[in-house]
Amino acid sequence: MAQLKRSASGLNYSASGAGSPAFVFLQAASSPATLWSAQVENLSTQHLCVVALAGDDGEDADNVSQLLGELQPGPVIVVAADSATDVALTLNERYPEAVTGVVLVNPALPPDRDTAALVHAESQVRLADKKPFMVLWPQL
């Protein structure tokens, strides 16, 4: 990961490249630092790529939105894996105009026993699916 910067909201991030659409890669603290390295290396030749260290729940969506306000990249494609997928879905739900598309890799959806949380997560996935670009990539 490139040199980390801190947004006004306190979110740690790195940015590289330029061009639209921009990609925002959300990385949970528990993920390896190199999680999105290959994708950023390939995409940053033609796109702005931002890697943000997000928390493990949707509440960091507001911090990511504030970061996007600072960087002004226009609508972005949000890419998240594992527990950071909740942040991506919540960002899309709360700030739909900021998100062009959502890519979820091995999404961490609520367990079946929590019916209300599962129904909400399914609603968030349906919202993301209405975007022109949506990928749900389960663990292989």
Short mmCIF file of C-alpha atoms in Angstrom, two decimals:
data_model
loop_
_atom_site.label_atom_id
_atom_site.label_comp_id
_atom_site.label_asym_id
_atom_site.label_seq_id
_atom_site.Cartn_x
_atom_site.Cartn_y
_atom_site.Cartn_z
CA MET A 1 0.00 0.00 0.00
CA ALA A 2 1.21 3.52 -0.76
CA GLN A 3 1.88 6.08 1.95
CA LEU A 4 -1.12 6.36 4.27
CA LYS A 5 -2.85 9.70 4.70
CA ARG A 6 -5.55 10.62 7.21
CA SER A 7 -8.84 12.18 6.13
CA ALA A 8 -10.60 14.88 8.14
CA SER A 9 -12.87 12.15 9.51
CA GLY A 10 -9.83 10.23 10.76
CA LEU A 11 -9.98 7.51 8.10
CA ASN A 12 -6.59 6.21 6.95
CA TYR A 13 -6.27 5.91 3.18
CA SER A 14 -3.91 5.91 0.23
CA ALA A 15 -4.59 7.18 -3.27
CA SER A 16 -2.84 6.54 -6.56
CA GLY A 17 -3.51 7.05 -10.24
CA ALA A 18 -6.05 9.29 -11.93
CA GLY A 19 -9.11 8.87 -14.08
CA SER A 20 -12.76 7.97 -13.95
CA PRO A 21 -14.49 6.07 -12.71
CA ALA A 22 -12.54 5.99 -9.50
CA PHE A 23 -12.29 2.81 -7.47
CA VAL A 24 -12.53 2.81 -3.67
CA PHE A 25 -11.16 -0.36 -2.13
CA LEU A 26 -12.35 -0.88 1.43
CA GLN A 27 -10.02 -2.82 3.65
CA ALA A 28 -10.87 -4.04 7.14
CA ALA A 29 -8.22 -3.72 9.82
CA SER A 30 -8.02 -7.51 10.02
CA SER A 31 -7.13 -7.81 6.30
CA PRO A 32 -3.54 -8.09 5.06
CA ALA A 33 -2.02 -4.76 3.97
CA THR A 34 -1.51 -6.16 0.46
CA LEU A 35 -5.15 -7.22 -0.03
CA TRP A 36 -5.84 -4.88 -2.98
CA SER A 37 -2.24 -4.35 -4.21
CA ALA A 38 -2.59 -6.21 -7.52
CA GLN A 39 -5.90 -4.53 -8.37
CA VAL A 40 -4.58 -1.06 -7.54
CA GLU A 41 -1.39 -1.67 -9.52
CA ASN A 42 -3.39 -2.66 -12.61
CA LEU A 43 -6.23 -0.15 -12.36
CA SER A 44 -4.26 2.93 -11.26
CA THR A 45 -2.77 3.28 -14.74
CA GLN A 46 -6.16 4.60 -15.92
CA HIS A 47 -8.24 5.19 -12.77
CA LEU A 48 -7.96 6.91 -9.42
CA CYS A 49 -7.65 4.12 -6.84
CA VAL A 50 -8.27 4.82 -3.18
CA VAL A 51 -7.66 2.21 -0.50
CA ALA A 52 -9.41 3.11 2.75
CA LEU A 53 -8.94 1.29 6.03
CA ALA A 54 -12.55 0.94 7.09
CA GLY A 55 -13.99 -0.62 10.21
CA ASP A 56 -15.86 -3.87 10.29
CA ASP A 57 -19.36 -2.37 10.36
CA GLY A 58 -21.46 -0.03 8.27
CA GLU A 59 -20.89 2.98 10.51
CA ASP A 60 -17.64 3.78 8.70
CA ALA A 61 -19.74 4.55 5.60
CA ASP A 62 -20.13 8.13 6.82
CA ASN A 63 -16.33 8.45 7.13
CA VAL A 64 -15.86 7.06 3.61
CA SER A 65 -18.46 9.53 2.32
CA GLN A 66 -16.58 12.37 3.98
CA LEU A 67 -13.33 11.16 2.39
CA LEU A 68 -15.04 11.15 -1.02
CA GLY A 69 -16.16 14.71 -0.34
CA GLU A 70 -12.55 15.67 0.30
CA LEU A 71 -11.14 13.89 -2.77
CA GLN A 72 -14.01 14.81 -5.17
CA PRO A 73 -13.56 11.77 -7.46
CA GLY A 74 -17.16 11.78 -8.72
CA PRO A 75 -19.24 8.61 -8.43
CA VAL A 76 -17.05 5.61 -7.55
CA ILE A 77 -17.01 1.86 -7.83
CA VAL A 78 -16.72 0.53 -4.28
CA VAL A 79 -14.86 -2.75 -3.82
CA ALA A 80 -14.91 -4.55 -0.48
CA ALA A 81 -14.12 -7.96 0.94
CA ASP A 82 -15.17 -9.92 4.00
CA SER A 83 -16.30 -7.73 6.89
CA ALA A 84 -15.75 -4.47 4.97
CA THR A 85 -18.64 -5.42 2.65
CA ASP A 86 -21.06 -4.02 5.23
CA VAL A 87 -19.40 -0.61 4.88
CA ALA A 88 -19.75 -0.79 1.06
CA LEU A 89 -23.43 -1.71 1.22
CA THR A 90 -24.16 0.97 3.82
CA LEU A 91 -22.27 3.59 1.77
CA ASN A 92 -24.40 2.72 -1.26
CA GLU A 93 -27.59 2.78 0.83
CA ARG A 94 -26.89 6.15 2.52
CA TYR A 95 -25.11 7.93 -0.34
CA PRO A 96 -26.41 6.35 -3.59
CA GLU A 97 -25.35 9.32 -5.72
CA ALA A 98 -21.70 8.74 -4.72
CA VAL A 99 -21.65 5.10 -5.87
CA THR A 100 -21.65 3.90 -9.49
CA GLY A 101 -21.28 0.26 -8.59
CA VAL A 102 -20.45 -2.22 -5.86
CA VAL A 103 -18.13 -5.23 -5.90
CA LEU A 104 -18.41 -7.59 -2.93
CA VAL A 105 -15.80 -10.32 -2.51
CA ASN A 106 -16.67 -13.04 -0.01
CA PRO A 107 -19.33 -10.84 1.60
CA ALA A 108 -19.87 -11.16 5.31
CA LEU A 109 -23.65 -11.17 5.54
CA PRO A 110 -25.43 -11.59 8.88
CA PRO A 111 -25.98 -15.11 10.20
CA ASP A 112 -29.36 -16.72 9.45
CA ARG A 113 -30.40 -16.58 13.09
CA ASP A 114 -30.55 -12.76 13.01
CA THR A 115 -33.60 -12.38 10.78
CA ALA A 116 -33.89 -8.57 10.95
CA ALA A 117 -30.21 -8.06 10.08
CA LEU A 118 -30.44 -10.58 7.23
CA VAL A 119 -33.53 -8.88 5.79
CA HIS A 120 -31.74 -5.52 5.95
CA ALA A 121 -28.63 -6.96 4.28
CA GLU A 122 -30.77 -8.48 1.49
CA SER A 123 -32.40 -5.07 1.00
CA GLN A 124 -28.96 -3.45 0.75
CA VAL A 125 -27.84 -6.03 -1.84
CA ARG A 126 -31.00 -5.36 -3.89
CA LEU A 127 -30.20 -1.62 -3.85
CA ALA A 128 -26.65 -2.29 -5.01
CA ASP A 129 -27.95 -4.62 -7.71
CA LYS A 130 -29.85 -1.71 -9.28
CA LYS A 131 -26.55 -0.01 -10.13
CA PRO A 132 -25.12 -0.37 -13.63
CA PHE A 133 -22.19 -2.25 -12.12
CA MET A 134 -22.67 -4.84 -9.35
CA VAL A 135 -20.70 -7.99 -8.67
CA LEU A 136 -21.16 -10.46 -5.83
CA TRP A 137 -18.15 -12.75 -5.70
CA PRO A 138 -18.50 -15.51 -3.08
CA GLN A 139 -15.46 -17.17 -1.65
CA LEU A 140 -14.15 -19.89 -3.96
#
